[in-house]
JSON list of C-alpha atoms in Angstrom, two decimals:
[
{"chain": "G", "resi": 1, "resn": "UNK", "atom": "CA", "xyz": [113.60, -52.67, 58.65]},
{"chain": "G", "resi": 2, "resn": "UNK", "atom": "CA", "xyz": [111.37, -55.42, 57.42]},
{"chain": "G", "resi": 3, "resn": "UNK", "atom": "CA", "xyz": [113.83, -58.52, 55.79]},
{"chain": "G", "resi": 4, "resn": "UNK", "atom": "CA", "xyz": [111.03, -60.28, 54.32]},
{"chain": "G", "resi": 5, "resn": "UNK", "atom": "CA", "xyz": [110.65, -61.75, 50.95]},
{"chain": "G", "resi": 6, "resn": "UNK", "atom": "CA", "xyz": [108.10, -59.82, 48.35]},
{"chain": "G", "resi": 7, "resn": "UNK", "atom": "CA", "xyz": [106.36, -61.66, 46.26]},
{"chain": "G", "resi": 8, "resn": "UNK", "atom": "CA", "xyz": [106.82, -61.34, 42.31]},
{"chain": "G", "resi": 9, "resn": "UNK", "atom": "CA", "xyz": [103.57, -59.04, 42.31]},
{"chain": "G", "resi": 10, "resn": "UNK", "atom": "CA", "xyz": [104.97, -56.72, 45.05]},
{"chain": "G", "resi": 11, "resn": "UNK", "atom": "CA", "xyz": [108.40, -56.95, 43.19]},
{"chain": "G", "resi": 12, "resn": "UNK", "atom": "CA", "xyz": [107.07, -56.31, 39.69]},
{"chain": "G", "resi": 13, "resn": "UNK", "atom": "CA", "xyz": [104.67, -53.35, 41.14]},
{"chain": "G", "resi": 14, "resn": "UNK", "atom": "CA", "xyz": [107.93, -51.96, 43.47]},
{"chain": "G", "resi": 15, "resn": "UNK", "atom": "CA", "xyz": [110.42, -52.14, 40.27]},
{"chain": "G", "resi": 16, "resn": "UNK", "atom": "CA", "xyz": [107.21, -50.22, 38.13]},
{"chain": "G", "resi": 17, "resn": "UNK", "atom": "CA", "xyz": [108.26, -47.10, 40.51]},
{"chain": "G", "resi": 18, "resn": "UNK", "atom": "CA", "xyz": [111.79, -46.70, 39.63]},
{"chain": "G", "resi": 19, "resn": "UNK", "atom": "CA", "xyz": [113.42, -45.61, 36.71]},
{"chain": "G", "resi": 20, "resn": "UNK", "atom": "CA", "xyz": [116.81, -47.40, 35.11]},
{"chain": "G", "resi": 21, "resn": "UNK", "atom": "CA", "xyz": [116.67, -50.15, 37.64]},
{"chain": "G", "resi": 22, "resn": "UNK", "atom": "CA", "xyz": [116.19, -54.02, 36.20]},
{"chain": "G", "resi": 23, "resn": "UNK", "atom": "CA", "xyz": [115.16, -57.39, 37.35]},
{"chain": "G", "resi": 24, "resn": "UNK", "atom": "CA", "xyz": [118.14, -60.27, 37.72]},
{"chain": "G", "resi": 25, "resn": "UNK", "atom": "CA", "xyz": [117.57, -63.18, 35.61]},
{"chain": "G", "resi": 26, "resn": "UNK", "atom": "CA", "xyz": [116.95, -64.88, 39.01]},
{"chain": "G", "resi": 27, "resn": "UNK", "atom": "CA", "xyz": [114.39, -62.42, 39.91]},
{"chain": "G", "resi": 28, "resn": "UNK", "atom": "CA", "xyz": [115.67, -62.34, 43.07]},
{"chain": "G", "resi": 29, "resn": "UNK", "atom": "CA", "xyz": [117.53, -58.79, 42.74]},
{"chain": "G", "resi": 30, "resn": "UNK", "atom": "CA", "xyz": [117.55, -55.51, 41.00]},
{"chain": "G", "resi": 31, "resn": "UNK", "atom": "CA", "xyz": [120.45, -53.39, 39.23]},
{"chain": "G", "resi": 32, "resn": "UNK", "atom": "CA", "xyz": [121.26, -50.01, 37.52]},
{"chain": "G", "resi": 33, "resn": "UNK", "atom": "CA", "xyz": [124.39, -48.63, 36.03]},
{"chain": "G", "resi": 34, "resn": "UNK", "atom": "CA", "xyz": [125.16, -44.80, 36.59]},
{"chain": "G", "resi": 35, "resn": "UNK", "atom": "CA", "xyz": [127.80, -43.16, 34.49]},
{"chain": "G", "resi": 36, "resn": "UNK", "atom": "CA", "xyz": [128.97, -39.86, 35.68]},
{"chain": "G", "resi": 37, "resn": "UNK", "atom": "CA", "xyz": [131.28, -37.40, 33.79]},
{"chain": "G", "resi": 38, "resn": "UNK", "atom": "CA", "xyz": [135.04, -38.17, 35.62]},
{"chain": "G", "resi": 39, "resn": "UNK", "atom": "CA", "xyz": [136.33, -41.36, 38.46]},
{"chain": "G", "resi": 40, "resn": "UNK", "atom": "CA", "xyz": [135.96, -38.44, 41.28]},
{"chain": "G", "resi": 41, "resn": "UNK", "atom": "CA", "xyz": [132.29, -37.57, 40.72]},
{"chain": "G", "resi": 42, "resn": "UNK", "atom": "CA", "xyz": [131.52, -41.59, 40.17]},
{"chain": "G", "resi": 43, "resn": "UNK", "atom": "CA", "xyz": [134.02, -42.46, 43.74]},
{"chain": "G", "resi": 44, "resn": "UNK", "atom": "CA", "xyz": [131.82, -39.07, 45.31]},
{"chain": "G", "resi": 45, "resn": "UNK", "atom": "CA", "xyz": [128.71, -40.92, 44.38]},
{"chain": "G", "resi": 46, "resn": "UNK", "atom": "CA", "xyz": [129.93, -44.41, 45.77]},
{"chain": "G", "resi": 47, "resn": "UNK", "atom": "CA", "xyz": [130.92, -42.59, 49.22]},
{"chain": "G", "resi": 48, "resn": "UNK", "atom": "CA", "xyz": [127.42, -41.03, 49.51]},
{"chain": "G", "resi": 49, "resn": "UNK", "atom": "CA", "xyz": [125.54, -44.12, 49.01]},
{"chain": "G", "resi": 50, "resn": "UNK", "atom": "CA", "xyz": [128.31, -45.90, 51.19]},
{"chain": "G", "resi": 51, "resn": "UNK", "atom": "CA", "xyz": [126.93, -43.92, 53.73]},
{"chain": "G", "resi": 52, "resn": "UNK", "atom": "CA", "xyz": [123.53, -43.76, 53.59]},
{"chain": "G", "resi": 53, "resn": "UNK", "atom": "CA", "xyz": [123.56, -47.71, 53.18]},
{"chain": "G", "resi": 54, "resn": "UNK", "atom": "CA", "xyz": [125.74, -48.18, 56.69]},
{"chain": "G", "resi": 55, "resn": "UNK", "atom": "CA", "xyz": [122.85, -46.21, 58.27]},
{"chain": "G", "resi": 56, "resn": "UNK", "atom": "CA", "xyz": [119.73, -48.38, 56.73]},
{"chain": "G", "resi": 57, "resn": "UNK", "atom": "CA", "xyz": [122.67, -51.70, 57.50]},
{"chain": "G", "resi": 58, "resn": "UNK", "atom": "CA", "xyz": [121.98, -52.73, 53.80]},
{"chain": "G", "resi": 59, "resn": "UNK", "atom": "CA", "xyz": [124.29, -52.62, 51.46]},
{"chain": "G", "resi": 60, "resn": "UNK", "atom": "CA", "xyz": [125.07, -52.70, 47.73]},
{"chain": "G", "resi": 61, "resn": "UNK", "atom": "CA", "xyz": [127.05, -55.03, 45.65]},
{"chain": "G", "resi": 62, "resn": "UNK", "atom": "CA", "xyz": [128.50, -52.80, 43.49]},
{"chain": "G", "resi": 63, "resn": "UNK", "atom": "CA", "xyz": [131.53, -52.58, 41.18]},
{"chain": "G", "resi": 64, "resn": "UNK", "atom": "CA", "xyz": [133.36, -49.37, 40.02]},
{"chain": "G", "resi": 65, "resn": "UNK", "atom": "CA", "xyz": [134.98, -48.56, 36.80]},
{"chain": "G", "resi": 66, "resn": "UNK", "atom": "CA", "xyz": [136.63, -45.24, 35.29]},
{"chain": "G", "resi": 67, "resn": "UNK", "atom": "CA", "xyz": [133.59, -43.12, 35.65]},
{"chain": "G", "resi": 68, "resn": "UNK", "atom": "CA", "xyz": [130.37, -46.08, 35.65]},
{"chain": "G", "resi": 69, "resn": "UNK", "atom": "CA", "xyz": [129.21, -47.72, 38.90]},
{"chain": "G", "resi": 70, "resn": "UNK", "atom": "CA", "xyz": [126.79, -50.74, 38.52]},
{"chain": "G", "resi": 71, "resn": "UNK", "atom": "CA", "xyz": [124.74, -51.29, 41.64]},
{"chain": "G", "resi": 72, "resn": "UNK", "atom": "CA", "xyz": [122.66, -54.72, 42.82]},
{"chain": "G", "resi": 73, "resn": "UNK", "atom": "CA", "xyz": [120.48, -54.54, 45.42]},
{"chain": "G", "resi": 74, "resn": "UNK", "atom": "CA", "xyz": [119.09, -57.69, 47.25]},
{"chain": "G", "resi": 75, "resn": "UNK", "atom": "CA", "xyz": [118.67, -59.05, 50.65]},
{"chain": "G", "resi": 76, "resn": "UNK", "atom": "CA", "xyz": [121.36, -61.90, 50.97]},
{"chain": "G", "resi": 77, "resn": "UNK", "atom": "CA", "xyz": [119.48, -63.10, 54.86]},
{"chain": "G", "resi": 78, "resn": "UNK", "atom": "CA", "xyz": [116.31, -62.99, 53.06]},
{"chain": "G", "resi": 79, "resn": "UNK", "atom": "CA", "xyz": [117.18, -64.99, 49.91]},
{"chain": "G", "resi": 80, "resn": "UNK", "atom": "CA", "xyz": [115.76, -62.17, 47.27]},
{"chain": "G", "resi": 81, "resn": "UNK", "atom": "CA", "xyz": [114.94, -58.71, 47.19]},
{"chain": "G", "resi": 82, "resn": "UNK", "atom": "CA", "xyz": [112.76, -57.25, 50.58]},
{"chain": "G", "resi": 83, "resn": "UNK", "atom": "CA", "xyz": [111.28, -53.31, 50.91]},
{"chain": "G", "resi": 84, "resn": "UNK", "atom": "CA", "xyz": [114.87, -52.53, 52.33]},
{"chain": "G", "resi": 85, "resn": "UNK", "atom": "CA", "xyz": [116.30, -53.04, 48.59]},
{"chain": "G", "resi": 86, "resn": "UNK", "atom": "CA", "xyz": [113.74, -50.66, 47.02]},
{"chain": "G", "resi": 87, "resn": "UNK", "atom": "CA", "xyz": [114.55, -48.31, 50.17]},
{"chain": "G", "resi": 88, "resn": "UNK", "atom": "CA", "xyz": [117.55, -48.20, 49.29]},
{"chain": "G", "resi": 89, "resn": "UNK", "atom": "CA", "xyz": [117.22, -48.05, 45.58]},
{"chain": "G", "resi": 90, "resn": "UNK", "atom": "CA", "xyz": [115.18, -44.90, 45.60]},
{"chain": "G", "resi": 91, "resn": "UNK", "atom": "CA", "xyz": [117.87, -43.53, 47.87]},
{"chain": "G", "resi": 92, "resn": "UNK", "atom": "CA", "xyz": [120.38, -44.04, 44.96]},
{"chain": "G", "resi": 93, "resn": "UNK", "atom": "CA", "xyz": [118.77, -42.48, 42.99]},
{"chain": "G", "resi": 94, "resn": "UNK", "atom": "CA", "xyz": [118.28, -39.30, 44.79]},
{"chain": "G", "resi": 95, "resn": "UNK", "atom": "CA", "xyz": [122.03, -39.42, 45.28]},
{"chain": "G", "resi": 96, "resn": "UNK", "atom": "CA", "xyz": [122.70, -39.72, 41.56]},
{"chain": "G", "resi": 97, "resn": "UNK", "atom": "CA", "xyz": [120.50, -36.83, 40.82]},
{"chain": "G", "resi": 98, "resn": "UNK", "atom": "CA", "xyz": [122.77, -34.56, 43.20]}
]
C-alpha cells in the first residue's frame, strides 16, 4: 500500500468523501467517534476493525469507553495521513454500519 504523504488538496478532497470523520488540528490525521448501544457491540466493533486493520498492516489509535470508541487514523512512517488512512477509514465505516 502506498505510505506517501497527500497533500492538503488530496487530504481536504479525500476527507470531502467521508461522513463523521475530522481533520487534527495538525492536519496531519483524521478522527471519528462511534457510539454503539452496550460495551459488547462497541468491543464487537473494535475486534472487526482490529482485524481488518492487521490485514491492510495499518492500524488505528483508538481508545474505548463504556459503549463510544474514538478512532485516529494517520501514517506514523509517513509523518501525516497517506491513501492507507482513508482505506482504512472507509473500512470503518462499513464496519460500523453492520
Amino acid at each position: 500500500m502506498a505510505r506517501e504523504r497527500l497533500s492538503t488538496d488530496a487530504i481536504a478532497e479525500a476527507l470531502a468523501g467521508l461522513d463523521g470523520w475530522a481533520l487534527g488540528e495538525d492536519g496531519r490525521s483524521i478522527s471519528r467517534s462511534f457510539e454503539f448501544r452496550n460495551f459488547s457491540e462497541a468491543f464487537a466493533f473494535m475486534t472487526r476493525v482490529a482485524l481488518a486493520a492487521e490485514k491492510m498492516d495499518h492500524h488505528p489509535d483508538w481508545s474505548n469507553v463504556y459503549k463510544s470508541v474514538h478512532v485516529t487514523l494517520n501514517t506514523h512512517d509517513a509523518g501525516g495521513l497517506t491513501e492507507l488512512d482513508f482505506q482504512l477509514a472507509r473500512k470503518i465505516d462499513r464496519l460500523a454500519a453492520r
